[in-house]
């Protein structure tokens, strides 16, 4: 009887150890996500892992899962126009990463790449474009200003950072008290 209990206990311990190792060897990437693997020996591994069940070496590799669906981001900034009027602007950007660039993005910017990249290039481009117009032109040529901002941001985001901008919209322009009088 004791031998049978000992065998049963050893079997349960072996089964639970196998279950723990197998559980640590697999990771799941859900729909609308993509993963990058970080290896403690080799660093960020090349390639991405699409949705599905994937293998990893436990305790040496770990997955970093990215949301690759289109996501919104709002950027707010304050800038001066050509005629020295202060303008507060809000820009809405719909974006997603290029999946083949995810290992590069993780290596340089981490998982919060969009929080680091979009405000930086958004502020820079918004200020550069707004400085080319006076306050009245920003109102009358709003569509042209918005298109210029969009084309500059799309080009820079894709070429330099591996991000696709699906839509860039100039949502809000608020002028200083001097202009309103």
Coordinates of N, CA, C and O in Angstrom, one line a residue:
X1 N 0.8 -1.2 0.0 CA 0.0 0.0 0.0 C 0.9 1.3 0.0 O 0.6 2.2 -0.7
X2 N 1.9 1.3 0.8 CA 2.8 2.4 0.9 C 3.5 2.6 -0.4 O 3.8 3.7 -0.9
X3 N 3.9 1.5 -1.1 CA 4.6 1.6 -2.3 C 3.7 2.2 -3.4 O 4.1 2.9 -4.2
X4 N 2.4 1.8 -3.4 CA 1.5 2.3 -4.4 C 1.3 3.8 -4.2 O 1.2 4.6 -5.1
X5 N 1.2 4.3 -2.9 CA 1.1 5.7 -2.6 C 2.3 6.4 -3.0 O 2.2 7.6 -3.5
X6 N 3.5 5.8 -2.8 CA 4.7 6.4 -3.2 C 4.8 6.6 -4.7 O 5.3 7.6 -5.2
X7 N 4.4 5.6 -5.4 CA 4.4 5.7 -6.9 C 3.4 6.7 -7.4 O 3.7 7.4 -8.3
X8 N 2.3 6.7 -6.8 CA 1.3 7.7 -7.2 C 1.8 9.1 -6.9 O 1.6 10.0 -7.7
X9 N 2.4 9.3 -5.8 CA 3.0 10.6 -5.4 C 4.1 11.0 -6.4 O 4.1 12.2 -6.8
X10 N 4.9 10.1 -6.7 CA 6.0 10.4 -7.7 C 5.5 10.7 -9.0 O 5.9 11.6 -9.7
X11 N 4.4 10.0 -9.4 CA 3.8 10.2 -10.7 C 3.1 11.6 -10.8 O 3.2 12.3 -11.8
X12 N 2.5 12.0 -9.7 CA 1.8 13.3 -9.6 C 2.9 14.4 -9.6 O 2.7 15.4 -10.3
X13 N 4.0 14.2 -8.9 CA 5.1 15.2 -8.9 C 5.7 15.3 -10.3 O 5.9 16.4 -10.8
X14 N 5.9 14.2 -11.0 CA 6.4 14.2 -12.3 C 5.5 14.9 -13.3 O 5.9 15.6 -14.2
X15 N 4.2 14.6 -13.2 CA 3.2 15.1 -14.1 C 3.1 16.7 -13.8 O 3.0 17.4 -14.8
X16 N 3.1 17.1 -12.6 CA 3.0 18.5 -12.3 C 4.3 19.3 -12.8 O 4.2 20.4 -13.3
X17 N 5.5 18.6 -12.7 CA 6.7 19.2 -13.2 C 6.7 19.4 -14.7 O 7.1 20.4 -15.2
X18 N 6.2 18.3 -15.3 CA 6.1 18.4 -16.8 C 5.1 19.4 -17.2 O 5.3 20.2 -18.2
X19 N 4.0 19.6 -16.5 CA 3.0 20.6 -16.8 C 3.6 22.0 -16.6 O 3.3 22.9 -17.4
X20 N 4.3 22.2 -15.6 CA 5.0 23.5 -15.4 C 6.0 23.9 -16.4 O 6.0 25.0 -16.9
X21 N 6.8 22.9 -16.8 CA 7.8 23.2 -17.9 C 7.1 23.4 -19.2 O 7.4 24.4 -19.9
X22 N 6.1 22.6 -19.5 CA 5.4 22.8 -20.8 C 4.6 24.1 -20.8 O 4.6 24.8 -21.8
X23 N 4.1 24.5 -19.7 CA 3.4 25.8 -19.6 C 4.3 27.0 -19.8 O 4.0 28.0 -20.3
X24 N 5.6 26.8 -19.3 CA 6.6 27.9 -19.5 C 7.2 27.9 -20.8 O 8.0 28.8 -21.1
X25 N 7.0 26.9 -21.6 CA 7.6 26.8 -23.0 C 6.7 27.4 -24.1 O 7.2 27.5 -25.2
X26 N 5.5 27.7 -23.8 CA 4.6 28.1 -24.8 C 4.0 29.5 -24.4 O 3.9 29.8 -23.3
X27 N 3.8 30.3 -25.5 CA 3.1 31.5 -25.3 C 2.1 31.7 -26.4 O 2.2 31.2 -27.5
X28 N 1.0 32.4 -26.1 CA -0.1 32.7 -27.1 C -0.1 34.1 -27.5 O 0.0 35.0 -26.7
X29 N -0.2 34.3 -28.8 CA -0.4 35.6 -29.4 C -1.8 35.7 -29.9 O -2.2 34.9 -30.8
X30 N -2.6 36.6 -29.4 CA -4.0 36.7 -29.7 C -4.2 37.4 -31.1 O -3.3 38.0 -31.6
X31 N -5.4 37.4 -31.6 CA -5.7 38.1 -32.8 C -5.5 39.6 -32.6 O -5.8 40.2 -31.6
X32 N -4.9 40.3 -33.7 CA -4.6 41.7 -33.6 C -3.3 42.0 -32.9 O -3.1 43.2 -32.5
X33 N -2.6 41.0 -32.6 CA -1.3 41.2 -31.9 C -0.2 40.5 -32.6 O -0.4 39.7 -33.5
X34 N 1.0 40.9 -32.3 CA 2.2 40.3 -32.8 C 3.3 40.3 -31.7 O 3.3 41.2 -30.9
X35 N 4.2 39.3 -31.7 CA 5.1 39.2 -30.6 C 6.6 39.3 -31.1 O 6.9 39.0 -32.3
X36 N 7.4 39.7 -30.2 CA 8.9 39.8 -30.4 C 9.5 39.0 -29.3 O 9.0 39.1 -28.1
X37 N 10.5 38.2 -29.5 CA 11.1 37.4 -28.5 C 12.4 38.1 -28.0 O 13.2 38.5 -28.9
X38 N 12.6 38.2 -26.7 CA 13.9 38.7 -26.2 C 14.6 37.5 -25.6 O 14.0 36.8 -24.8
X39 N 15.8 37.3 -25.9 CA 16.6 36.2 -25.4 C 17.7 36.8 -24.5 O 18.4 37.8 -24.9
X40 N 17.9 36.2 -23.3 CA 18.9 36.8 -22.4 C 20.3 36.6 -22.9 O 21.2 37.3 -22.4
X41 N 20.6 35.7 -23.8 CA 21.9 35.5 -24.3 C 22.1 36.4 -25.6 O 23.1 37.1 -25.7
X42 N 21.2 36.3 -26.5 CA 21.4 37.0 -27.8 C 20.7 38.3 -28.0 O 20.8 39.0 -29.0
X43 N 19.9 38.7 -27.0 CA 19.1 40.0 -27.1 C 17.8 39.8 -27.9 O 17.2 38.7 -27.9
X44 N 17.4 40.8 -28.6 CA 16.2 40.8 -29.4 C 16.4 39.9 -30.6 O 17.3 40.1 -31.4
X45 N 15.6 38.8 -30.7 CA 15.7 37.9 -31.8 C 15.0 38.5 -33.1 O 14.0 39.2 -33.0
X46 N 15.6 38.2 -34.2 CA 15.0 38.8 -35.5 C 13.7 38.0 -35.8 O 13.5 36.9 -35.4
X47 N 12.8 38.7 -36.5 CA 11.5 38.1 -36.8 C 10.5 38.4 -35.8 O 10.7 38.8 -34.7
X48 N 9.2 38.2 -36.3 CA 8.1 38.4 -35.4 C 7.2 37.2 -35.4 O 7.4 36.3 -36.2
X49 N 6.3 37.1 -34.4 CA 5.5 35.9 -34.2 C 4.0 36.3 -34.3 O 3.5 37.1 -33.5
X50 N 3.3 35.9 -35.4 CA 1.9 36.3 -35.6 C 1.0 35.6 -34.6 O 1.5 34.8 -33.7
X51 N -0.3 35.8 -34.7 CA -1.2 35.2 -33.8 C -1.1 33.6 -33.8 O -0.8 33.1 -34.9
X52 N -1.2 33.0 -32.7 CA -1.1 31.6 -32.6 C -0.4 31.2 -31.3 O 0.0 32.0 -30.5
X53 N 0.0 29.9 -31.3 CA 0.7 29.3 -30.2 C 2.2 29.2 -30.6 O 2.4 28.6 -31.7
X54 N 3.1 29.6 -29.8 CA 4.5 29.6 -30.1 C 5.4 29.1 -29.0 O 5.0 29.1 -27.8
X55 N 6.5 28.6 -29.4 CA 7.5 28.0 -28.4 C 8.5 29.0 -28.0 O 8.9 29.8 -28.8
X56 N 9.0 28.8 -26.7 CA 10.1 29.6 -26.2 C 10.9 28.8 -25.2 O 10.4 27.9 -24.7
X57 N 12.1 29.1 -25.1 CA 13.0 28.5 -24.1 C 12.7 29.1 -22.7 O 12.9 30.3 -22.5
X58 N 12.2 28.3 -21.8 CA 11.9 28.9 -20.5 C 13.1 29.5 -19.8 O 14.2 29.0 -19.8
X59 N 12.8 30.6 -19.1 CA 13.8 31.3 -18.3 C 14.9 32.0 -19.1 O 15.8 32.7 -18.5
X60 N 15.0 31.7 -20.4 CA 16.0 32.4 -21.2 C 15.3 33.3 -22.2 O 15.9 34.4 -22.5
X61 N 14.2 33.0 -22.7 CA 13.5 33.8 -23.7 C 12.2 34.3 -23.0 O 11.6 33.5 -22.2
X62 N 11.7 35.4 -23.4 CA 10.4 35.9 -23.0 C 9.8 36.7 -24.2 O 10.5 37.5 -24.8
X63 N 8.5 36.6 -24.4 CA 7.9 37.3 -25.5 C 7.4 38.7 -25.0 O 7.1 38.9 -23.9
X64 N 7.4 39.6 -26.0 CA 6.8 40.9 -25.7 C 5.8 41.1 -26.8 O 6.1 41.1 -28.0
X65 N 4.6 41.2 -26.4 CA 3.4 41.2 -27.3 C 3.0 42.6 -27.6 O 2.8 43.5 -26.7
X66 N 2.8 42.9 -28.9 CA 2.4 44.2 -29.3 C 1.0 44.2 -29.9 O 0.6 43.2 -30.6
X67 N 0.3 45.3 -29.7 CA -1.0 45.4 -30.3 C -0.8 46.1 -31.7 O -0.2 47.2 -31.8
X68 N -1.1 45.4 -32.8 CA -0.8 45.9 -34.1 C -2.1 46.4 -34.8 O -2.1 46.7 -36.0
X69 N -3.2 46.5 -34.0 CA -4.4 47.1 -34.6 C -4.2 48.7 -34.7 O -3.3 49.2 -34.0
X70 N -5.0 49.3 -35.4 CA -5.0 50.8 -35.6 C -5.4 51.4 -34.2 O -6.5 51.0 -33.7
X71 N -4.6 52.3 -33.7 CA -4.9 52.9 -32.4 C -4.8 54.4 -32.5 O -4.0 55.0 -33.3
X72 N -5.6 55.1 -31.8 CA -5.6 56.6 -31.8 C -4.6 57.2 -30.8 O -4.3 56.5 -29.8
X73 N -4.1 58.3 -31.1 CA -3.2 59.0 -30.2 C -3.4 60.5 -30.5 O -3.5 61.0 -31.6
X74 N -3.6 61.3 -29.4 CA -3.7 62.7 -29.5 C -2.5 63.4 -29.1 O -1.8 63.1 -28.1
X75 N -2.1 64.4 -29.8 CA -0.9 65.2 -29.5 C -1.3 66.7 -29.4 O -2.0 67.2 -30.3
X76 N -1.0 67.3 -28.3 CA -1.3 68.7 -28.1 C 0.0 69.5 -28.0 O 1.0 69.0 -27.4
X77 N 0.0 70.7 -28.6 CA 1.2 71.5 -28.5 C 0.7 73.0 -28.6 O -0.4 73.3 -29.0
X78 N 1.7 73.9 -28.3 CA 1.5 75.3 -28.4 C 2.6 75.8 -29.2 O 3.7 75.5 -29.0
X79 N 2.2 76.7 -30.2 CA 3.3 77.2 -31.1 C 2.9 78.7 -31.5 O 1.8 79.1 -31.3
X80 N 3.9 79.3 -32.1 CA 3.7 80.7 -32.6 C 3.5 80.6 -34.1 O 4.2 79.9 -34.8
X81 N 2.7 81.5 -34.6 CA 2.5 81.6 -36.1 C 3.5 82.6 -36.6 O 4.3 83.2 -35.9
X82 N 3.4 82.8 -37.9 CA 4.3 83.8 -38.6 C 4.2 85.2 -38.1 O 5.1 86.0 -38.0
X83 N 2.9 85.6 -37.7 CA 2.7 86.9 -37.2 C 2.7 87.0 -35.7 O 2.0 87.8 -35.1
X84 N 3.4 86.0 -35.0 CA 3.7 86.0 -33.6 C 2.4 85.8 -32.7 O 2.4 86.1 -31.6
X85 N 1.4 85.1 -33.3 CA 0.2 84.8 -32.5 C 0.4 83.4 -31.9 O 1.0 82.5 -32.5
X86 N 0.0 83.2 -30.6 CA 0.1 81.9 -30.0 C -1.1 81.1 -30.3 O -2.2 81.5 -30.3
X87 N -0.8 79.8 -30.7 CA -1.9 78.9 -31.1 C -1.7 77.6 -30.3 O -0.6 77.1 -30.2
X88 N -2.8 77.1 -29.7 CA -2.8 75.8 -29.1 C -3.5 74.9 -30.0 O -4.6 75.1 -30.5
X89 N -2.9 73.7 -30.4 CA -3.4 72.8 -31.4 C -3.5 71.4 -30.8 O -2.8 71.0 -29.9
X90 N -4.4 70.7 -31.4 CA -4.6 69.3 -31.0 C -4.6 68.5 -32.3 O -5.4 68.8 -33.2
X91 N -3.9 67.4 -32.4 CA -3.7 66.6 -33.5 C -4.1 65.2 -33.1 O -3.6 64.7 -32.1
X92 N -4.9 64.5 -34.0 CA -5.3 63.1 -33.7 C -4.6 62.3 -34.8 O -4.7 62.5 -36.0
X93 N -3.9 61.2 -34.3 CA -3.2 60.3 -35.2 C -3.7 58.9 -35.0 O -3.7 58.4 -33.9
X94 N -4.1 58.3 -36.1 CA -4.4 56.8 -36.1 C -3.2 56.1 -36.7 O -2.8 56.3 -37.8
X95 N -2.7 55.2 -35.9 CA -1.4 54.5 -36.3 C -1.4 53.1 -35.9 O -2.1 52.6 -35.1
X96 N -0.4 52.4 -36.6 CA -0.1 51.0 -36.2 C 1.3 50.7 -36.7 O 1.8 51.4 -37.6
X97 N 2.0 49.8 -36.1 CA 3.4 49.5 -36.5 C 3.5 48.7 -37.7 O 2.6 47.9 -38.0
X98 N 4.6 48.8 -38.4 CA 5.0 47.8 -39.5 C 5.5 46.6 -38.8 O 6.5 46.7 -38.0
X99 N 4.8 45.4 -38.9 CA 5.2 44.3 -38.1 C 6.6 43.8 -38.3 O 7.3 43.3 -37.4
X100 N 7.2 44.0 -39.5 CA 8.6 43.5 -39.7 C 9.6 44.4 -39.0 O 10.7 44.1 -38.7
X101 N 9.1 45.6 -38.6 CA 10.0 46.6 -37.8 C 9.9 46.4 -36.3 O 10.6 47.1 -35.6
X102 N 9.0 45.5 -35.8 CA 8.8 45.4 -34.4 C 10.1 45.1 -33.6 O 10.3 45.6 -32.5
X103 N 11.0 44.1 -34.1 CA 12.2 43.9 -33.3 C 13.1 45.1 -33.2 O 13.6 45.4 -32.1
X104 N 13.2 45.9 -34.2 CA 13.9 47.2 -34.2 C 13.3 48.2 -33.2 O 14.0 48.8 -32.5
X105 N 11.9 48.3 -33.3 CA 11.2 49.2 -32.4 C 11.4 48.8 -30.9 O 11.7 49.7 -30.1
X106 N 11.3 47.5 -30.7 CA 11.5 47.1 -29.3 C 12.9 47.3 -28.8 O 13.1 47.8 -27.7
X107 N 13.9 47.1 -29.6 CA 15.3 47.2 -29.3 C 15.6 48.7 -28.9 O 16.4 49.0 -28.0
X108 N 15.0 49.6 -29.7 CA 15.4 51.0 -29.5 C 14.4 51.8 -28.6 O 14.8 52.7 -27.9
X109 N 13.1 51.5 -28.6 CA 12.1 52.3 -27.9 C 11.3 51.5 -26.9 O 10.5 52.1 -26.2
X110 N 11.4 50.2 -26.9 CA 10.6 49.4 -25.9 C 9.1 49.2 -26.4 O 8.8 49.5 -27.5
X111 N 8.3 48.7 -25.5 CA 6.9 48.4 -25.9 C 6.1 49.7 -26.0 O 5.0 49.7 -26.6
X112 N 6.5 50.8 -25.4 CA 5.7 52.0 -25.4 C 6.3 53.0 -26.5 O 6.3 54.2 -26.3
X113 N 6.6 52.4 -27.7 CA 7.3 53.2 -28.7 C 6.4 54.3 -29.2 O 6.9 55.4 -29.5
X114 N 5.1 54.2 -29.3 CA 4.2 55.2 -29.8 C 4.2 56.4 -28.8 O 4.1 57.6 -29.2
X115 N 4.3 56.2 -27.5 CA 4.4 57.3 -26.5 C 5.6 58.1 -26.6 O 5.7 59.2 -26.2
X116 N 6.7 57.5 -27.2 CA 8.0 58.2 -27.3 C 8.1 58.9 -28.7 O 8.6 60.0 -28.8
X117 N 7.6 58.2 -29.7 CA 7.9 58.7 -31.1 C 6.9 59.7 -31.5 O 7.2 60.8 -32.0
X118 N 5.6 59.4 -31.4 CA 4.6 60.3 -32.0 C 4.5 61.7 -31.4 O 4.5 62.7 -32.1
X119 N 4.6 61.9 -30.1 CA 4.7 63.3 -29.6 C 5.9 64.0 -30.1 O 5.8 65.2 -30.3
X120 N 7.0 63.4 -30.2 CA 8.2 64.0 -30.6 C 8.1 64.5 -32.0 O 8.3 65.7 -32.3
X121 N 7.8 63.6 -33.0 CA 7.7 64.1 -34.4 C 6.5 65.0 -34.6 O 6.5 65.9 -35.4
X122 N 5.4 64.7 -33.8 CA 4.2 65.6 -34.0 C 4.5 67.0 -33.6 O 4.1 67.9 -34.3
X123 N 5.1 67.2 -32.4 CA 5.4 68.6 -32.0 C 6.3 69.3 -32.9 O 6.1 70.4 -33.3
X124 N 7.3 68.6 -33.4 CA 8.3 69.2 -34.3 C 7.7 69.6 -35.6 O 7.9 70.7 -36.1
X125 N 6.9 68.7 -36.2 CA 6.3 69.0 -37.5 C 5.2 70.1 -37.3 O 5.1 71.0 -38.1
X126 N 4.4 70.0 -36.3 CA 3.3 71.0 -36.0 C 3.9 72.4 -35.9 O 3.5 73.3 -36.5
X127 N 5.0 72.5 -35.1 CA 5.6 73.8 -34.9 C 6.2 74.4 -36.2 O 6.1 75.5 -36.5
X128 N 6.9 73.5 -37.0 CA 7.5 73.9 -38.2 C 6.5 74.3 -39.3 O 6.7 75.4 -39.9
X129 N 5.4 73.6 -39.4 CA 4.3 74.0 -40.4 C 3.6 75.2 -39.9 O 3.3 76.1 -40.8
X130 N 3.2 75.3 -38.7 CA 2.4 76.5 -38.2 C 3.2 77.8 -38.3 O 2.7 78.8 -38.6
X131 N 4.5 77.7 -38.1 CA 5.4 78.9 -38.2 C 5.4 79.5 -39.7 O 5.8 80.6 -39.8
X132 N 5.0 78.7 -40.7 CA 5.0 79.2 -42.0 C 3.7 80.0 -42.4 O 3.6 80.6 -43.5
X133 N 2.7 80.0 -41.5 CA 1.4 80.7 -41.8 C 1.2 81.7 -40.7 O 1.6 81.6 -39.6
X134 N 0.4 82.7 -41.1 CA -0.1 83.7 -40.0 C -1.4 83.1 -39.5 O -2.0 82.2 -40.0
X135 N -2.0 83.7 -38.5 CA -3.2 83.2 -37.8 C -4.4 83.1 -38.7 O -5.1 82.2 -38.7
X136 N -4.6 84.2 -39.6 CA -5.7 84.1 -40.5 C -5.6 83.0 -41.5 O -6.6 82.3 -41.8
X137 N -4.4 82.8 -42.0 CA -4.2 81.7 -43.0 C -4.4 80.3 -42.4 O -4.9 79.4 -43.1
X138 N -4.2 80.2 -41.1 CA -4.4 78.9 -40.4 C -5.9 78.6 -40.5 O -6.3 77.4 -40.6
X139 N -6.7 79.6 -40.4 CA -8.2 79.4 -40.4 C -8.6 79.2 -41.9 O -9.4 78.2 -42.2
X140 N -8.2 80.1 -42.8 CA -8.7 80.0 -44.2 C -8.1 78.8 -44.9 O -8.7 78.3 -45.8
X141 N -6.9 78.5 -44.6 CA -6.2 77.4 -45.4 C -6.0 76.1 -44.5 O -5.0 75.4 -44.6
X142 N -7.0 75.9 -43.6 CA -6.9 74.8 -42.7 C -6.7 73.5 -43.3 O -5.9 72.6 -42.9
X143 N -7.4 73.2 -44.4 CA -7.3 71.9 -45.1 C -5.9 71.8 -45.7 O -5.3 70.7 -45.6
X144 N -5.3 72.8 -46.3 CA -3.9 72.7 -46.8 C -2.9 72.5 -45.7 O -1.9 71.7 -45.9
X145 N -3.1 73.2 -44.6 CA -2.2 73.0 -43.4 C -2.3 71.6 -42.9 O -1.2 71.0 -42.7
X146 N -3.5 71.1 -42.8 CA -3.7 69.7 -42.3 C -3.0 68.7 -43.3 O -2.4 67.7 -42.8
X147 N -3.2 68.9 -44.6 CA -2.6 68.0 -45.6 C -1.0 68.0 -45.5 O -0.4 67.0 -45.6
X148 N -0.5 69.2 -45.3 CA 1.0 69.3 -45.2 C 1.5 68.6 -44.0 O 2.5 67.9 -44.0
X149 N 0.8 68.8 -42.8 CA 1.2 68.1 -41.6 C 1.1 66.6 -41.8 O 2.0 65.9 -41.4
X150 N 0.0 66.2 -42.4 CA -0.2 64.7 -42.6 C 0.9 64.1 -43.5 O 1.5 63.1 -43.2
X151 N 1.2 64.8 -44.6 CA 2.3 64.2 -45.5 C 3.6 64.2 -44.9 O 4.4 63.2 -45.0
X152 N 4.0 65.2 -44.1 CA 5.3 65.2 -43.4 C 5.4 64.2 -42.3 O 6.4 63.5 -42.2
X153 N 4.3 64.0 -41.6 CA 4.3 63.0 -40.5 C 4.3 61.6 -41.0 O 5.0 60.7 -40.5
X154 N 3.5 61.3 -42.1 CA 3.4 60.0 -42.7 C 4.8 59.6 -43.2 O 5.2 58.5 -42.9
X155 N 5.4 60.5 -43.9 CA 6.7 60.1 -44.5 C 7.8 59.9 -43.4 O 8.5 58.9 -43.4
X156 N 7.8 60.7 -42.4 CA 8.8 60.6 -41.4 C 8.6 59.3 -40.5 O 9.5 58.6 -40.1
X157 N 7.3 59.1 -40.1 CA 7.0 58.0 -39.3 C 7.3 56.7 -39.9 O 7.8 55.7 -39.3
X158 N 7.0 56.5 -41.2 CA 7.3 55.3 -41.9 C 8.7 55.1 -42.2 O 9.3 54.0 -42.0
X159 N 9.4 56.1 -42.7 CA 10.8 55.9 -43.1 C 11.7 55.8 -41.9 O 12.6 54.9 -41.9
X160 N 11.6 56.6 -40.9 CA 12.5 56.6 -39.8 C 12.1 55.6 -38.6 O 13.0 55.2 -37.9
X161 N 10.8 55.4 -38.5 CA 10.4 54.6 -37.3 C 9.5 53.4 -37.5 O 9.1 52.7 -36.6
X162 N 9.2 53.1 -38.8 CA 8.5 51.9 -39.1 C 7.0 51.9 -38.5 O 6.5 50.9 -38.1
X163 N 6.4 53.1 -38.7 CA 5.0 53.2 -38.2 C 4.2 53.7 -39.4 O 4.6 54.5 -40.2
X164 N 3.0 53.1 -39.5 CA 2.1 53.6 -40.6 C 1.0 54.4 -39.9 O 0.3 54.0 -39.0
X165 N 0.8 55.6 -40.5 CA -0.2 56.6 -40.0 C -1.4 56.5 -41.0 O -1.3 56.9 -42.1
X166 N -2.5 55.9 -40.5 CA -3.7 55.8 -41.3 C -4.4 57.1 -41.5 O -5.0 57.4 -42.5
X167 N -4.4 57.9 -40.4 CA -5.1 59.2 -40.5 C -4.4 60.2 -39.6 O -4.0 59.9 -38.5
X168 N -4.3 61.4 -40.1 CA -3.7 62.5 -39.2 C -4.7 63.7 -39.4 O -4.9 64.2 -40.5
X169 N -5.3 64.1 -38.3 CA -6.3 65.2 -38.4 C -6.0 66.3 -37.4 O -5.7 66.1 -36.2
X170 N -6.0 67.5 -37.9 CA -5.9 68.7 -37.1 C -7.3 69.0 -36.5 O -8.2 69.4 -37.2
X171 N -7.4 68.7 -35.2 CA -8.7 68.7 -34.6 C -9.1 70.0 -34.0 O -10.3 70.4 -34.1
X172 N -8.2 70.7 -33.4 CA -8.6 71.9 -32.6 C -7.5 73.0 -32.8 O -6.3 72.7 -32.6
X173 N -7.9 74.2 -33.0 CA -7.0 75.4 -33.1 C -7.6 76.4 -32.1 O -8.7 76.8 -32.3
X174 N -6.8 76.8 -31.1 CA -7.3 77.8 -30.2 C -6.2 78.9 -30.2 O -5.0 78.7 -29.9
X175 N -6.7 80.1 -30.5 CA -5.8 81.3 -30.6 C -5.7 82.0 -29.3 O -6.6 81.9 -28.5
X176 N -4.7 82.8 -29.1 CA -4.5 83.6 -28.0 C -5.5 84.8 -27.9 O -6.2 85.1 -28.9
X177 N -5.6 85.4 -26.8 CA -6.5 86.5 -26.6 C -6.3 87.7 -27.5 O -7.2 88.4 -27.9
X178 N -5.1 88.0 -27.9 CA -4.7 89.1 -28.8 C -5.4 88.9 -30.1 O -5.9 89.9 -30.7
X179 N -5.5 87.7 -30.7 CA -6.0 87.4 -32.0 C -7.6 87.5 -31.9 O -8.2 88.0 -32.9
X180 N -8.2 87.2 -30.8 CA -9.6 87.1 -30.7 C -10.2 88.5 -30.6 O -11.4 88.7 -30.8
X181 N -9.4 89.6 -30.3 CA -10.0 90.9 -30.1 C -10.1 91.6 -31.4 O -9.6 91.5 -32.4

